[in-house]
């Protein structure tokens, strides 16, 4: 069984190689190759999963060493994979949702002449993401981490002819570099602290290590997670990343890659458990981002950017849960999986709407689409109910658990975190209802565009609707399947550990409170967008609305603080370089040149002066030799 | 460690030790078989003189080229045969009544000299670069060396299609001298060998076809200064004889060590006088430093390199340096190791001024041949750093460096012969601007040689420089290595400047053309590039070879 693990990665990697190197010959069949190899990886994942289910909880983890990567004295790095319950969960999510989105893309990208390349990048992404989650050491994880960053960059900028897409790709790459630096520094710290990168020895040795070092490693890991998972303060790239094709937004920027930060923190749980300060930083980041993303999501009229804000907010929930320690690890992952279903479904629905509306993204120009796109409406609606936490659907179970866990943290911290999580649930209900109402209800508000083409909303082809339907099933049933009988808890507990904490209020109270804020959120949205007609041009709005439309001034902040500051720093460095460094260098060169010119004059062409030089030289040599003996 | 013990690191007892004064006359024993490389070359050189006298003028060129190539190849084969027979290692000994040492360094250097000369002779024989004069192919040499430049007799000689085929026997005589020079095991043989290889070189410098006045000026300067340095050498020999009562290396070394104290009654006043030893040793060193072109005995180098016909320059720059450094090594390691504390500081100073002086003055040169001359001075400094190491590694690294350097030099000068305009070779650097645009291959080859001179990795220059600097650092001459690296950085400037000039400047409208050479010059350049790259990419075999060969017989 171990030997199958490498095949998980090999299949999409082969696909990427074939599709990207194969050339135009593969244009007609390329998307099928990519989809089949993604599906093959999923099938292997399922086989491994069934095998794992058949074993006892303690011997489920599989290990496969492919080869010694960097075998140097005192520095051993292997290409080795480890498949335990945590990795298995991710493998199924990545390959499952990945395969569905491959299928969806066949229809969505049908008219794009670079479709083969698109599928090549998607396969490359799958391979990198799988390496990330099944690596058995941090160094190989870093390979996957950079690999998904590359795939993300390539896919955000896939429509590189649009300057906005090219800029967005660059922005995502740059912001991610900051996080990647965090991860690389964390890995270096690990090496100096533990002398190895492998999960087992590193995480097993946290007991014998000083808390200061662990805190430093933990904070660097958190920085990495912030970059990849778009958490405050490295959140600014995710909204712009929506410039990529919608399947990319669904797969990479909603369901899988952006959750890599959560994986990293949960995987490194032992480090955070032993470093309470780092853990506190994690919950702060999670709580702040949770509200940040939700507020941004309320103000956006671009359907994909509204969903992006929501993604940020939901990942904030996961990071919050992961920061709670053993109380929250399992629920972070559970929310991650259910979120993977419903958010991917919502994005695919958004893509389906855009597909029918000439790629329009402004929700103020939608309206009343439920009759034109019934399948999209129903699947999107189920995803909507799941994300706001409608009782019985996936989001209800997973989000509720996180809110409970936040309260269970105990003390003032627990109350603050629990309240923030509850507030976030209310805002979630508000902005998702707003999206739903603006898109599918009310009057139709679309108009002919500048060229006079009026959109003709229509249902999308089967290749697009079927993945949406399957994901809708996941949105509805996954939460119940996981939670009833604590199946998911029992599955993951051997890896992540679990504790119940000290809940100050009963679970039923929390659930009731969640229901109340849910209703309030939906009601406000209905009052604002359901009862009265929606203006096609957005009203000026309050100060907060305007700030939220500008992503709560994140870019302005970055520009003033980082860009301007960076420019000043660069300019002063350039000045120093030009005057001081160049001065020394050029001065040396000039003085050498001058010396050369002067020495050259000694070579005057007269044999007599050459002879004098020889004579003098001999005299000096003899004198020096005698002098050496004398002293 | 005593002087004798240090000495034993790189020398071993030979078969024949110092010639004790014979009680009665004995017939000299000459091991002819072991001298075959020298004998072949000198024999064919004599035949070459006869060819000039008896073979019809039209057939002389082909006859001479054939004889020269065969002689050099056969001599090289003989060297290989001797090395295979163990004369470089286990059977190393002193031959010819103590006059010649047959050992590893001798064979290694003789092999290097012969191969370099063989490759260089191809450029002597090149006849396709200049346009034919009056229907006759012409080479780089004057039609009739004795005719006054620009005179009617010269014009008549050109019209008649004369060529100076004497250059081939002259080269062979010179090579014969060079073969003996590093093998010489007594001071008189050393001096005779020096004159045997120098005199033909003076002549060869004077016979350029183009720019004959400059060529003759160079020859006269070379001769005058060479004679001056020979005088120093000879005087030094006399003083050392006065000190040791013998010209044999082994005897002098023993007297220096103090292991021989017997005083020759005829020299009772001078023997054992350290002043004689120090002054004599310094003067002999001076003579050898002149030949390797070390500062301040270098001043002939730029003028002679520039004035001599370029094929001669290439030959001289490569082969002379090998021979002279071989003799210098033997002198310092076999004769004067007991004086190491005296000569090392002086040699330090010479090496430093040589490295820096060569590199710095080269910066402002505008003529490619002069540039390469100063480059050769700087390289002499680098090699001196290896010589000063006074360790077994020092010997082997110098041997390797000489092998690597000589092929780069011959190749580089061969490329210089190709770049021509109406006045012959276009050696002014401004004319090389944009060469890479018009003749990318030739420019690329020259760039390879320049990078090797600069010591860039993957070329033989790097392997060699690394070897000598490492030996010097291990031998306690770390300061020299620092100066060496600084000089290399300065030197890199002017090498790279030529590359920049060739590839990144606009070609001039009236720029030179690159002549298409015959397979002869192509072979020279091809071998040069091949050796440069092989020694750069896979130097280990040759480093091992040099290391095996790095033991002097005593």
JSON list of N, CA, C and O in Angstrom, two decimals, chain A residues 457-485:
[
{"chain": "A", "resi": 457, "resn": "UNK", "atom": "N", "xyz": [-29.34, 35.13, -20.29]},
{"chain": "A", "resi": 457, "resn": "UNK", "atom": "CA", "xyz": [-29.02, 34.17, -19.24]},
{"chain": "A", "resi": 457, "resn": "UNK", "atom": "C", "xyz": [-29.54, 32.79, -19.59]},
{"chain": "A", "resi": 457, "resn": "UNK", "atom": "O", "xyz": [-30.67, 32.66, -20.07]},
{"chain": "A", "resi": 458, "resn": "UNK", "atom": "N", "xyz": [-28.70, 31.78, -19.39]},
{"chain": "A", "resi": 458, "resn": "UNK", "atom": "CA", "xyz": [-29.10, 30.42, -19.71]},
{"chain": "A", "resi": 458, "resn": "UNK", "atom": "C", "xyz": [-28.38, 29.48, -18.76]},
{"chain": "A", "resi": 458, "resn": "UNK", "atom": "O", "xyz": [-27.36, 29.84, -18.18]},
{"chain": "A", "resi": 459, "resn": "UNK", "atom": "N", "xyz": [-28.94, 28.27, -18.65]},
{"chain": "A", "resi": 459, "resn": "UNK", "atom": "CA", "xyz": [-28.30, 27.29, -17.78]},
{"chain": "A", "resi": 459, "resn": "UNK", "atom": "C", "xyz": [-27.01, 26.82, -18.43]},
{"chain": "A", "resi": 459, "resn": "UNK", "atom": "O", "xyz": [-26.88, 26.82, -19.66]},
{"chain": "A", "resi": 460, "resn": "UNK", "atom": "N", "xyz": [-26.03, 26.45, -17.60]},
{"chain": "A", "resi": 460, "resn": "UNK", "atom": "CA", "xyz": [-24.75, 26.02, -18.13]},
{"chain": "A", "resi": 460, "resn": "UNK", "atom": "C", "xyz": [-24.80, 24.57, -18.59]},
{"chain": "A", "resi": 460, "resn": "UNK", "atom": "O", "xyz": [-25.74, 23.84, -18.22]},
{"chain": "A", "resi": 461, "resn": "UNK", "atom": "N", "xyz": [-23.79, 24.13, -19.39]},
{"chain": "A", "resi": 461, "resn": "UNK", "atom": "CA", "xyz": [-23.82, 22.74, -19.87]},
{"chain": "A", "resi": 461, "resn": "UNK", "atom": "C", "xyz": [-23.65, 21.74, -18.74]},
{"chain": "A", "resi": 461, "resn": "UNK", "atom": "O", "xyz": [-23.24, 22.09, -17.63]},
{"chain": "A", "resi": 462, "resn": "UNK", "atom": "N", "xyz": [-23.92, 20.49, -19.06]},
{"chain": "A", "resi": 462, "resn": "UNK", "atom": "CA", "xyz": [-23.89, 19.41, -18.06]},
{"chain": "A", "resi": 462, "resn": "UNK", "atom": "C", "xyz": [-22.53, 19.31, -17.37]},
{"chain": "A", "resi": 462, "resn": "UNK", "atom": "O", "xyz": [-22.46, 19.07, -16.16]},
{"chain": "A", "resi": 463, "resn": "UNK", "atom": "N", "xyz": [-21.47, 19.48, -18.16]},
{"chain": "A", "resi": 463, "resn": "UNK", "atom": "CA", "xyz": [-20.14, 19.30, -17.56]},
{"chain": "A", "resi": 463, "resn": "UNK", "atom": "C", "xyz": [-19.95, 20.29, -16.43]},
{"chain": "A", "resi": 463, "resn": "UNK", "atom": "O", "xyz": [-19.14, 20.06, -15.53]},
{"chain": "A", "resi": 464, "resn": "UNK", "atom": "N", "xyz": [-20.69, 21.40, -16.46]},
{"chain": "A", "resi": 464, "resn": "UNK", "atom": "CA", "xyz": [-20.55, 22.37, -15.38]},
{"chain": "A", "resi": 464, "resn": "UNK", "atom": "C", "xyz": [-21.57, 22.11, -14.27]},
{"chain": "A", "resi": 464, "resn": "UNK", "atom": "O", "xyz": [-21.26, 22.28, -13.09]},
{"chain": "A", "resi": 465, "resn": "UNK", "atom": "N", "xyz": [-22.77, 21.74, -14.64]},
{"chain": "A", "resi": 465, "resn": "UNK", "atom": "CA", "xyz": [-23.80, 21.59, -13.60]},
{"chain": "A", "resi": 465, "resn": "UNK", "atom": "C", "xyz": [-23.57, 20.34, -12.75]},
{"chain": "A", "resi": 465, "resn": "UNK", "atom": "O", "xyz": [-23.83, 20.35, -11.55]},
{"chain": "A", "resi": 466, "resn": "UNK", "atom": "N", "xyz": [-23.08, 19.25, -13.37]},
{"chain": "A", "resi": 466, "resn": "UNK", "atom": "CA", "xyz": [-22.93, 18.02, -12.59]},
{"chain": "A", "resi": 466, "resn": "UNK", "atom": "C", "xyz": [-21.95, 18.21, -11.42]},
{"chain": "A", "resi": 466, "resn": "UNK", "atom": "O", "xyz": [-22.29, 17.86, -10.29]},
{"chain": "A", "resi": 467, "resn": "UNK", "atom": "N", "xyz": [-20.77, 18.80, -11.64]},
{"chain": "A", "resi": 467, "resn": "UNK", "atom": "CA", "xyz": [-19.91, 19.04, -10.47]},
{"chain": "A", "resi": 467, "resn": "UNK", "atom": "C", "xyz": [-20.60, 19.91, -9.42]},
{"chain": "A", "resi": 467, "resn": "UNK", "atom": "O", "xyz": [-20.45, 19.67, -8.22]},
{"chain": "A", "resi": 468, "resn": "UNK", "atom": "N", "xyz": [-21.41, 20.87, -9.89]},
{"chain": "A", "resi": 468, "resn": "UNK", "atom": "CA", "xyz": [-22.10, 21.72, -8.91]},
{"chain": "A", "resi": 468, "resn": "UNK", "atom": "C", "xyz": [-23.08, 20.91, -8.09]},
{"chain": "A", "resi": 468, "resn": "UNK", "atom": "O", "xyz": [-23.21, 21.10, -6.86]},
{"chain": "A", "resi": 469, "resn": "UNK", "atom": "N", "xyz": [-23.75, 19.98, -8.75]},
{"chain": "A", "resi": 469, "resn": "UNK", "atom": "CA", "xyz": [-24.73, 19.16, -8.02]},
{"chain": "A", "resi": 469, "resn": "UNK", "atom": "C", "xyz": [-24.02, 18.28, -7.00]},
{"chain": "A", "resi": 469, "resn": "UNK", "atom": "O", "xyz": [-24.43, 18.18, -5.84]},
{"chain": "A", "resi": 470, "resn": "UNK", "atom": "N", "xyz": [-22.90, 17.68, -7.43]},
{"chain": "A", "resi": 470, "resn": "UNK", "atom": "CA", "xyz": [-22.18, 16.81, -6.50]},
{"chain": "A", "resi": 470, "resn": "UNK", "atom": "C", "xyz": [-21.69, 17.61, -5.30]},
{"chain": "A", "resi": 470, "resn": "UNK", "atom": "O", "xyz": [-21.82, 17.19, -4.15]},
{"chain": "A", "resi": 471, "resn": "UNK", "atom": "N", "xyz": [-21.15, 18.81, -5.55]},
{"chain": "A", "resi": 471, "resn": "UNK", "atom": "CA", "xyz": [-20.68, 19.62, -4.45]},
{"chain": "A", "resi": 471, "resn": "UNK", "atom": "C", "xyz": [-21.84, 20.04, -3.54]},
{"chain": "A", "resi": 471, "resn": "UNK", "atom": "O", "xyz": [-21.68, 20.15, -2.32]},
{"chain": "A", "resi": 472, "resn": "UNK", "atom": "N", "xyz": [-23.01, 20.25, -4.15]},
{"chain": "A", "resi": 472, "resn": "UNK", "atom": "CA", "xyz": [-24.18, 20.61, -3.33]},
{"chain": "A", "resi": 472, "resn": "UNK", "atom": "C", "xyz": [-24.52, 19.48, -2.38]},
{"chain": "A", "resi": 472, "resn": "UNK", "atom": "O", "xyz": [-24.88, 19.71, -1.22]},
{"chain": "A", "resi": 473, "resn": "UNK", "atom": "N", "xyz": [-24.41, 18.25, -2.84]},
{"chain": "A", "resi": 473, "resn": "UNK", "atom": "CA", "xyz": [-24.63, 17.11, -1.95]},
{"chain": "A", "resi": 473, "resn": "UNK", "atom": "C", "xyz": [-23.67, 17.19, -0.76]},
{"chain": "A", "resi": 473, "resn": "UNK", "atom": "O", "xyz": [-24.06, 16.99, 0.39]},
{"chain": "A", "resi": 474, "resn": "UNK", "atom": "N", "xyz": [-22.40, 17.47, -1.08]},
{"chain": "A", "resi": 474, "resn": "UNK", "atom": "CA", "xyz": [-21.41, 17.60, -0.01]},
{"chain": "A", "resi": 474, "resn": "UNK", "atom": "C", "xyz": [-21.79, 18.72, 0.95]},
{"chain": "A", "resi": 474, "resn": "UNK", "atom": "O", "xyz": [-21.72, 18.57, 2.17]},
{"chain": "A", "resi": 475, "resn": "UNK", "atom": "N", "xyz": [-22.27, 19.87, 0.38]},
{"chain": "A", "resi": 475, "resn": "UNK", "atom": "CA", "xyz": [-22.62, 21.00, 1.23]},
{"chain": "A", "resi": 475, "resn": "UNK", "atom": "C", "xyz": [-23.74, 20.62, 2.19]},
{"chain": "A", "resi": 475, "resn": "UNK", "atom": "O", "xyz": [-23.81, 21.07, 3.32]},
{"chain": "A", "resi": 476, "resn": "UNK", "atom": "N", "xyz": [-24.62, 19.77, 1.71]},
{"chain": "A", "resi": 476, "resn": "UNK", "atom": "CA", "xyz": [-25.78, 19.44, 2.53]},
{"chain": "A", "resi": 476, "resn": "UNK", "atom": "C", "xyz": [-25.43, 18.38, 3.58]},
{"chain": "A", "resi": 476, "resn": "UNK", "atom": "O", "xyz": [-25.72, 18.55, 4.76]},
{"chain": "A", "resi": 477, "resn": "UNK", "atom": "N", "xyz": [-24.77, 17.32, 3.13]},
{"chain": "A", "resi": 477, "resn": "UNK", "atom": "CA", "xyz": [-24.67, 16.16, 4.01]},
{"chain": "A", "resi": 477, "resn": "UNK", "atom": "C", "xyz": [-23.35, 16.00, 4.75]},
{"chain": "A", "resi": 477, "resn": "UNK", "atom": "O", "xyz": [-23.29, 15.29, 5.74]},
{"chain": "A", "resi": 478, "resn": "UNK", "atom": "N", "xyz": [-22.28, 16.63, 4.25]},
{"chain": "A", "resi": 478, "resn": "UNK", "atom": "CA", "xyz": [-20.96, 16.35, 4.85]},
{"chain": "A", "resi": 478, "resn": "UNK", "atom": "C", "xyz": [-20.95, 16.63, 6.34]},
{"chain": "A", "resi": 478, "resn": "UNK", "atom": "O", "xyz": [-20.45, 15.83, 7.14]},
{"chain": "A", "resi": 479, "resn": "UNK", "atom": "N", "xyz": [-21.51, 17.79, 6.73]},
{"chain": "A", "resi": 479, "resn": "UNK", "atom": "CA", "xyz": [-21.45, 18.16, 8.14]},
{"chain": "A", "resi": 479, "resn": "UNK", "atom": "C", "xyz": [-22.11, 17.12, 9.02]},
{"chain": "A", "resi": 479, "resn": "UNK", "atom": "O", "xyz": [-21.55, 16.68, 10.04]},
{"chain": "A", "resi": 480, "resn": "UNK", "atom": "N", "xyz": [-23.29, 16.70, 8.62]},
{"chain": "A", "resi": 480, "resn": "UNK", "atom": "CA", "xyz": [-24.01, 15.71, 9.42]},
{"chain": "A", "resi": 480, "resn": "UNK", "atom": "C", "xyz": [-23.24, 14.40, 9.46]},
{"chain": "A", "resi": 480, "resn": "UNK", "atom": "O", "xyz": [-23.07, 13.77, 10.52]},
{"chain": "A", "resi": 481, "resn": "UNK", "atom": "N", "xyz": [-22.72, 14.01, 8.31]},
{"chain": "A", "resi": 481, "resn": "UNK", "atom": "CA", "xyz": [-21.99, 12.75, 8.23]},
{"chain": "A", "resi": 481, "resn": "UNK", "atom": "C", "xyz": [-20.79, 12.77, 9.18]},
{"chain": "A", "resi": 481, "resn": "UNK", "atom": "O", "xyz": [-20.49, 11.79, 9.85]},
{"chain": "A", "resi": 482, "resn": "UNK", "atom": "N", "xyz": [-20.13, 13.93, 9.26]},
{"chain": "A", "resi": 482, "resn": "UNK", "atom": "CA", "xyz": [-18.94, 14.02, 10.11]},
{"chain": "A", "resi": 482, "resn": "UNK", "atom": "C", "xyz": [-19.31, 14.08, 11.58]},
{"chain": "A", "resi": 482, "resn": "UNK", "atom": "O", "xyz": [-18.64, 13.51, 12.43]},
{"chain": "A", "resi": 483, "resn": "UNK", "atom": "N", "xyz": [-20.35, 14.84, 11.87]},
{"chain": "A", "resi": 483, "resn": "UNK", "atom": "CA", "xyz": [-20.59, 15.20, 13.27]},
{"chain": "A", "resi": 483, "resn": "UNK", "atom": "C", "xyz": [-21.39, 14.16, 14.03]},
{"chain": "A", "resi": 483, "resn": "UNK", "atom": "O", "xyz": [-21.15, 13.93, 15.21]},
{"chain": "A", "resi": 484, "resn": "UNK", "atom": "N", "xyz": [-22.35, 13.54, 13.35]},
{"chain": "A", "resi": 484, "resn": "UNK", "atom": "CA", "xyz": [-23.21, 12.63, 14.08]},
{"chain": "A", "resi": 484, "resn": "UNK", "atom": "C", "xyz": [-22.39, 11.42, 14.50]},
{"chain": "A", "resi": 484, "resn": "UNK", "atom": "O", "xyz": [-21.75, 10.76, 13.67]},
{"chain": "A", "resi": 485, "resn": "UNK", "atom": "N", "xyz": [-22.35, 11.18, 15.78]},
{"chain": "A", "resi": 485, "resn": "UNK", "atom": "CA", "xyz": [-21.52, 10.09, 16.31]},
{"chain": "A", "resi": 485, "resn": "UNK", "atom": "C", "xyz": [-20.05, 10.47, 16.37]},
{"chain": "A", "resi": 485, "resn": "UNK", "atom": "O", "xyz": [-19.19, 9.60, 16.53]}
]
